[in-house]
mmCIF file of C-alpha atoms in Angstrom:
data_model
loop_
_atom_site.group_PDB
_atom_site.id
_atom_site.type_symbol
_atom_site.label_atom_id
_atom_site.label_comp_id
_atom_site.label_asym_id
_atom_site.label_seq_id
_atom_site.Cartn_x
_atom_site.Cartn_y
_atom_site.Cartn_z
ATOM 1 C CA MET A 188 -5.232 -10.285 -9.817
ATOM 2 C CA ILE A 189 -1.924 -9.352 -8.867
ATOM 3 C CA GLU A 190 -1.761 -6.383 -11.447
ATOM 4 C CA ILE A 191 -4.854 -5.218 -10.203
ATOM 5 C CA GLN A 192 -3.176 -5.043 -6.354
ATOM 6 C CA SER A 193 -0.075 -3.124 -7.919
ATOM 7 C CA GLN A 194 -2.642 -1.027 -9.712
ATOM 8 C CA MET A 195 -4.320 -0.138 -6.369
ATOM 9 C CA THR A 196 -1.314 0.049 -5.044
ATOM 10 C CA GLU A 197 0.248 2.823 -6.927
ATOM 11 C CA ARG A 198 -3.241 4.877 -6.523
ATOM 12 C CA ALA A 199 -3.261 4.761 -3.340
ATOM 13 C CA LEU A 200 0.279 6.218 -3.304
ATOM 14 C CA GLU A 201 -0.623 8.446 -5.821
ATOM 15 C CA LEU A 202 -3.019 9.297 -3.154
ATOM 16 C CA LEU A 203 -1.005 9.922 -0.534
ATOM 17 C CA ALA A 204 0.736 12.986 -1.893
ATOM 18 C CA LEU A 205 4.320 12.016 -1.370
ATOM 19 C CA GLN A 206 6.938 14.500 -1.919
ATOM 20 C CA GLU A 207 8.512 13.160 -5.592
ATOM 21 C CA ASP A 208 11.916 11.478 -4.859
ATOM 22 C CA VAL A 209 12.270 11.614 -1.668
ATOM 23 C CA PRO A 210 11.830 7.691 0.282
ATOM 24 C CA CYS A 211 8.980 7.636 2.641
ATOM 25 C CA PHE A 212 8.373 4.692 5.131
ATOM 26 C CA ILE A 213 4.976 3.779 4.253
ATOM 27 C CA LEU A 214 3.068 1.592 7.100
ATOM 28 C CA ASP A 215 0.954 -1.366 5.205
ATOM 29 C CA ILE A 216 -1.686 -2.967 6.706
ATOM 30 C CA GLY A 217 -3.203 -5.999 5.509
ATOM 31 C CA CYS A 218 -0.100 -6.496 3.784
ATOM 32 C CA GLY A 219 -0.540 -10.017 2.846
ATOM 33 C CA SER A 220 1.991 -11.709 1.117
ATOM 34 C CA GLY A 221 3.560 -8.690 0.244
ATOM 35 C CA LEU A 222 2.022 -7.295 -3.200
ATOM 36 C CA SER A 223 1.825 -3.924 -2.100
ATOM 37 C CA GLY A 224 5.168 -3.791 -0.841
ATOM 38 C CA GLN A 225 6.390 -4.413 -3.655
ATOM 39 C CA THR A 226 5.007 -1.592 -5.208
ATOM 40 C CA LEU A 227 6.174 0.303 -2.374
ATOM 41 C CA GLU A 228 9.795 -1.107 -3.004
ATOM 42 C CA GLU A 229 9.153 -0.266 -6.974
ATOM 43 C CA SER A 230 8.647 3.544 -5.611
ATOM 44 C CA GLY A 231 11.739 3.895 -3.888
ATOM 45 C CA HIS A 232 10.015 3.941 -0.356
ATOM 46 C CA PHE A 233 11.133 1.766 3.030
ATOM 47 C CA TRP A 234 8.155 -0.094 4.611
ATOM 48 C CA ILE A 235 6.474 -1.909 7.336
ATOM 49 C CA GLY A 236 4.058 -4.663 7.044
ATOM 50 C CA VAL A 237 1.454 -5.490 9.197
ATOM 51 C CA ASP A 238 -1.228 -8.940 8.719
ATOM 52 C CA ILE A 239 -3.628 -10.991 11.199
ATOM 53 C CA SER A 240 -2.332 -14.087 9.309
ATOM 54 C CA SER A 241 0.609 -15.908 9.316
ATOM 55 C CA ALA A 242 -0.169 -17.813 6.517
ATOM 56 C CA MET A 243 -0.329 -14.611 4.622
ATOM 57 C CA LEU A 244 3.203 -13.718 6.103
ATOM 58 C CA SER A 245 5.296 -17.217 5.075
ATOM 59 C CA VAL A 246 4.503 -16.053 1.701
ATOM 60 C CA ALA A 247 5.762 -13.006 2.155
ATOM 61 C CA LEU A 248 8.547 -13.838 3.453
ATOM 62 C CA GLU A 249 9.645 -16.630 0.853
ATOM 63 C CA ARG A 250 8.529 -13.877 -1.852
ATOM 64 C CA GLU A 251 11.574 -12.363 0.136
ATOM 65 C CA VAL A 252 10.189 -9.405 0.137
ATOM 66 C CA GLU A 253 12.587 -5.797 1.614
ATOM 67 C CA GLY A 254 10.194 -5.206 4.196
ATOM 68 C CA ASP A 255 9.024 -5.909 7.781
ATOM 69 C CA MET A 256 6.643 -7.599 8.022
ATOM 70 C CA MET A 257 4.584 -7.977 11.894
ATOM 71 C CA LEU A 258 1.401 -10.735 12.564
ATOM 72 C CA GLY A 259 -1.288 -8.034 14.174
ATOM 73 C CA ASP A 260 -4.949 -7.583 14.162
ATOM 74 C CA MET A 261 -5.682 -4.135 12.572
ATOM 75 C CA GLY A 262 -8.735 -3.615 15.466
ATOM 76 C CA GLN A 263 -5.836 -4.146 18.748
ATOM 77 C CA GLY A 264 -3.888 -1.026 17.495
ATOM 78 C CA MET A 265 -0.916 0.023 16.260
ATOM 79 C CA CYS A 266 1.743 -1.239 18.653
ATOM 80 C CA PHE A 267 4.426 1.695 17.215
ATOM 81 C CA ARG A 268 6.552 5.395 17.978
ATOM 82 C CA ALA A 269 4.341 8.308 17.700
ATOM 83 C CA GLY A 270 4.989 9.647 13.954
ATOM 84 C CA SER A 271 6.569 7.065 12.425
ATOM 85 C CA PHE A 272 5.544 6.995 9.516
ATOM 86 C CA ASP A 273 5.337 9.526 6.820
ATOM 87 C CA GLY A 274 2.081 7.636 5.282
ATOM 88 C CA ALA A 275 -0.457 4.647 5.429
ATOM 89 C CA ILE A 276 -1.810 2.621 2.957
ATOM 90 C CA SER A 277 -4.234 -0.484 3.335
ATOM 91 C CA ILE A 278 -5.443 -2.880 -0.105
ATOM 92 C CA SER A 279 -8.950 -4.523 0.507
ATOM 93 C CA ALA A 280 -8.385 -5.152 4.016
ATOM 94 C CA LEU A 281 -10.647 -2.176 6.453
ATOM 95 C CA GLN A 282 -13.825 -3.683 5.536
ATOM 96 C CA TRP A 283 -13.072 -6.767 7.958
ATOM 97 C CA LEU A 284 -12.929 -4.350 11.355
ATOM 98 C CA CYS A 285 -17.198 -4.036 10.192
ATOM 99 C CA ASN A 286 -17.144 -7.766 11.603
ATOM 100 C CA ALA A 287 -17.548 -9.020 15.116
ATOM 101 C CA ASP A 288 -16.384 -12.634 14.087
ATOM 102 C CA LYS A 289 -15.720 -13.024 18.254
ATOM 103 C CA THR A 290 -18.420 -12.261 20.613
ATOM 104 C CA SER A 291 -16.229 -9.810 22.598
ATOM 105 C CA HIS A 292 -15.866 -8.033 19.071
ATOM 106 C CA SER A 293 -17.152 -4.970 18.921
ATOM 107 C CA PRO A 294 -16.770 -2.939 15.339
ATOM 108 C CA PRO A 295 -16.968 0.896 16.378
ATOM 109 C CA LYS A 296 -14.597 0.391 19.467
ATOM 110 C CA ARG A 297 -12.243 -1.999 17.601
ATOM 111 C CA LEU A 298 -11.852 0.703 13.815
ATOM 112 C CA PHE A 299 -12.141 3.141 16.891
ATOM 113 C CA LYS A 300 -8.881 2.038 18.738
ATOM 114 C CA PHE A 301 -7.413 1.213 15.247
ATOM 115 C CA PHE A 302 -7.644 4.621 14.088
ATOM 116 C CA SER A 303 -6.970 5.743 17.057
ATOM 117 C CA THR A 304 -3.542 4.261 17.044
ATOM 118 C CA LEU A 305 -2.736 4.791 13.936
ATOM 119 C CA TYR A 306 -3.206 8.710 13.928
ATOM 120 C CA SER A 307 -0.619 8.930 16.511
ATOM 121 C CA CYS A 308 2.076 6.956 14.558
ATOM 122 C CA LEU A 309 1.664 9.216 11.876
ATOM 123 C CA SER A 310 3.904 12.056 10.914
ATOM 124 C CA ARG A 311 1.511 15.453 11.490
ATOM 125 C CA GLY A 312 0.454 16.215 8.006
ATOM 126 C CA SER A 313 0.751 12.877 6.366
ATOM 127 C CA ARG A 314 -2.050 10.963 4.840
ATOM 128 C CA ALA A 315 -3.458 7.423 5.131
ATOM 129 C CA VAL A 316 -5.411 5.522 2.120
ATOM 130 C CA PHE A 317 -7.245 3.116 2.721
ATOM 131 C CA GLN A 318 -9.306 0.999 -0.518
ATOM 132 C CA PHE A 319 -11.575 -1.048 0.746
ATOM 133 C CA TYR A 320 -14.805 -2.745 0.041
ATOM 134 C CA PRO A 321 -18.162 -1.729 1.793
ATOM 135 C CA GLU A 322 -21.084 -3.909 2.131
ATOM 136 C CA ASN A 323 -23.573 -0.597 1.474
ATOM 137 C CA SER A 324 -23.305 2.902 2.694
ATOM 138 C CA GLU A 325 -23.702 1.484 6.808
ATOM 139 C CA GLN A 326 -20.720 0.611 6.756
ATOM 140 C CA ILE A 327 -18.903 3.497 5.126
ATOM 141 C CA GLU A 328 -20.591 5.355 7.750
ATOM 142 C CA LEU A 329 -19.240 3.689 10.420
ATOM 143 C CA ILE A 330 -15.843 4.056 9.492
ATOM 144 C CA THR A 331 -16.086 7.151 8.352
ATOM 145 C CA GLN A 332 -17.717 8.184 11.450
ATOM 146 C CA GLN A 333 -14.612 6.038 13.503
ATOM 147 C CA ALA A 334 -12.245 8.160 11.748
ATOM 148 C CA MET A 335 -12.963 11.630 12.035
ATOM 149 C CA LYS A 336 -13.503 10.682 16.125
ATOM 150 C CA ALA A 337 -10.061 9.652 16.011
ATOM 151 C CA GLY A 338 -9.221 12.766 15.188
ATOM 152 C CA PHE A 339 -8.765 12.648 11.328
ATOM 153 C CA THR A 340 -10.182 14.452 8.054
ATOM 154 C CA GLY A 341 -10.976 13.786 4.685
ATOM 155 C CA GLY A 342 -13.309 11.790 2.723
ATOM 156 C CA LEU A 343 -14.100 9.519 -0.095
ATOM 157 C CA VAL A 344 -12.582 8.680 -3.147
ATOM 158 C CA VAL A 345 -14.352 7.013 -5.880
ATOM 159 C CA ASP A 346 -12.916 6.224 -8.915
ATOM 160 C CA TYR A 347 -14.863 5.666 -11.896
ATOM 161 C CA PRO A 348 -18.258 5.712 -9.654
ATOM 162 C CA ASN A 349 -20.291 4.890 -13.318
ATOM 163 C CA SER A 350 -18.438 1.558 -14.085
ATOM 164 C CA THR A 351 -19.117 -1.611 -12.427
ATOM 165 C CA LYS A 352 -16.269 -3.164 -12.592
ATOM 166 C CA ALA A 353 -13.574 -0.097 -12.861
ATOM 167 C CA LYS A 354 -15.256 1.462 -9.376
ATOM 168 C CA LYS A 355 -12.901 1.598 -6.497
ATOM 169 C CA MET A 356 -13.568 3.790 -3.439
ATOM 170 C CA PHE A 357 -10.859 5.010 -1.476
ATOM 171 C CA LEU A 358 -11.199 6.398 2.256
ATOM 172 C CA VAL A 359 -8.289 9.251 2.128
ATOM 173 C CA LEU A 360 -7.725 10.624 5.527
ATOM 174 C CA PHE A 361 -5.673 13.433 6.548
ATOM 175 C CA THR A 362 -3.526 14.359 9.605
ATOM 176 C CA GLY A 363 -3.264 17.804 9.219
ATOM 177 C CA GLY A 364 -6.404 19.217 9.472
ATOM 178 C CA HIS A 365 -8.864 20.321 6.599
ATOM 179 C CA GLN A 366 -7.323 19.875 2.739
ATOM 180 C CA LYS A 367 -9.077 19.595 -0.097
ATOM 181 C CA LEU A 368 -9.902 16.467 -1.697
ATOM 182 C CA PRO A 369 -8.136 14.737 -4.321
ATOM 183 C CA LYS A 370 -10.008 14.448 -7.882
ATOM 184 C CA ALA A 371 -11.065 11.246 -8.398
ATOM 185 C CA LEU A 372 -10.745 9.131 -11.712
ATOM 186 C CA GLY A 373 -13.612 8.412 -14.210
ATOM 187 C CA THR A 374 -15.062 11.069 -13.689
ATOM 188 C CA GLU A 375 -18.058 13.163 -16.362
ATOM 189 C CA GLU A 376 -15.332 16.168 -16.201
ATOM 190 C CA GLN A 377 -12.514 13.939 -16.853
ATOM 191 C CA GLN A 378 -14.363 11.787 -19.254
ATOM 192 C CA ASN A 379 -15.662 14.951 -21.194
ATOM 193 C CA THR A 380 -11.848 16.014 -21.616
ATOM 194 C CA GLY A 381 -10.690 12.067 -22.608
ATOM 195 C CA THR A 382 -8.274 11.902 -19.691
ATOM 196 C CA ASP A 383 -10.675 8.843 -17.790
ATOM 197 C CA HIS A 384 -7.359 6.299 -18.474
ATOM 198 C CA ILE A 385 -5.504 5.193 -15.659
ATOM 199 C CA PRO A 386 -2.276 7.883 -15.491
ATOM 200 C CA TYR A 387 -0.298 6.677 -12.031
ATOM 201 C CA SER A 388 1.090 3.760 -14.313
ATOM 202 C CA ASP A 389 2.312 5.710 -17.067
ATOM 203 C CA LYS A 390 4.241 7.834 -14.588
ATOM 204 C CA ARG A 391 5.411 5.107 -12.079
ATOM 205 C CA GLU A 392 7.125 3.902 -15.470
ATOM 206 C CA ARG A 393 8.347 7.959 -16.467
ATOM 207 C CA MET A 394 9.545 7.759 -12.819
ATOM 208 C CA LYS A 395 12.204 4.452 -12.565
ATOM 209 C CA GLN A 396 13.181 5.802 -15.934
ATOM 210 C CA ILE A 397 14.224 9.207 -14.359
ATOM 211 C CA ARG A 398 16.045 7.303 -11.443
ATOM 212 C CA GLY A 399 17.457 5.030 -13.585
ATOM 213 C CA LYS A 400 16.658 1.788 -12.405
ATOM 214 C CA ALA A 401 17.706 -1.194 -13.823
ATOM 215 C CA PRO A 402 14.842 -3.808 -15.323
ATOM 216 C CA LYS A 403 13.309 -5.500 -12.682
ATOM 217 C CA LYS A 404 14.486 -9.332 -13.030
ATOM 218 C CA SER A 405 17.765 -8.248 -14.452
ATOM 219 C CA ARG A 406 21.234 -8.656 -13.387
ATOM 220 C CA ASP A 407 22.032 -5.126 -12.293
ATOM 221 C CA TRP A 408 18.110 -5.016 -10.414
ATOM 222 C CA ILE A 409 19.223 -8.359 -8.666
ATOM 223 C CA LEU A 410 22.725 -7.353 -7.127
ATOM 224 C CA GLU A 411 21.330 -4.042 -6.529
ATOM 225 C CA LYS A 412 18.477 -5.638 -4.132
ATOM 226 C CA LYS A 413 21.043 -7.869 -2.650
ATOM 227 C CA GLU A 414 23.521 -5.337 -1.835
ATOM 228 C CA ARG A 415 20.283 -3.514 0.314
ATOM 229 C CA ARG A 416 19.657 -6.978 2.447
ATOM 230 C CA ARG A 417 23.433 -6.906 2.957
ATOM 231 C CA ARG A 418 22.921 -2.911 4.484
ATOM 232 C CA GLN A 419 19.821 -4.451 6.242
ATOM 233 C CA GLY A 420 21.968 -7.179 7.766
ATOM 234 C CA ARG A 421 20.083 -9.973 6.312
ATOM 235 C CA ASN A 422 22.543 -13.291 5.174
ATOM 236 C CA VAL A 423 22.267 -12.917 1.767
ATOM 237 C CA ARG A 424 24.425 -15.528 -0.763
ATOM 238 C CA PRO A 425 27.841 -14.985 -2.375
ATOM 239 C CA ASP A 426 27.172 -12.559 -6.116
ATOM 240 C CA THR A 427 29.187 -14.897 -8.778
ATOM 241 C CA LYS A 428 29.056 -15.165 -12.172
ATOM 242 C CA TYR A 429 26.000 -16.754 -12.670
ATOM 243 C CA THR A 430 23.678 -14.449 -10.543
ATOM 244 C CA GLY A 431 21.726 -13.119 -12.963
ATOM 245 C CA ARG A 432 21.529 -15.355 -15.443
ATOM 246 C CA LYS A 433 18.740 -17.305 -16.707
ATOM 247 C CA ARG A 434 18.458 -21.006 -17.005
ATOM 248 C CA SER A 435 17.088 -22.216 -20.436
ATOM 249 C CA GLY A 436 14.883 -24.882 -19.122
ATOM 250 C CA LYS A 437 16.998 -27.165 -20.017
ATOM 251 C CA PHE A 438 18.652 -29.458 -18.099
#
């Protein structure tokens, strides 16, 4: 499950089309326990997460993710300054706005409130990418209609459309006017040319090698993470000769 979440986040990052080797400030909508945020960190970006579940945010705090997080309901809008973010991603959360969990909830109104406030807090020319699981075509139409009404352009990118297991749906939204949608993975054209694999994982590994990042969980990786947290003003334990040392498991 963690690997799938990581892969979908990597794909969302690819669809954001951010400038390479430039750290960006990303909004993670429906951040949950911070799994997507961890992928953003490993790609060199800074992030803020929003989630409606205090329990999931508590898990994220226990995991000591580096992004800042806040408790919030997507349907009540995004309360950030105009132009704050270089992009936004959301993994498996958008479809919940189509449900009316309370009698006061109106899915069209909540979707419009969400998209209109999201549009405001994104920098012009940036993108928002949503991986989601719509129940039917009516939900897709409702979501896209409210997004366009809020000022976005864009549309759906469906990876591996002919596969029941690998099929993934992404809503790619633009703030800078009409743009060409990215190509989907696993289409007939790609299968005919033998390029129906998932390229973004390999790309991420190459970029990590180019940047010279230390392997995850190594001593250097832990020291770098602790130093970043110190710069953020957080309480961090002092470094010792035992920092990053692997335990044998025997006492």
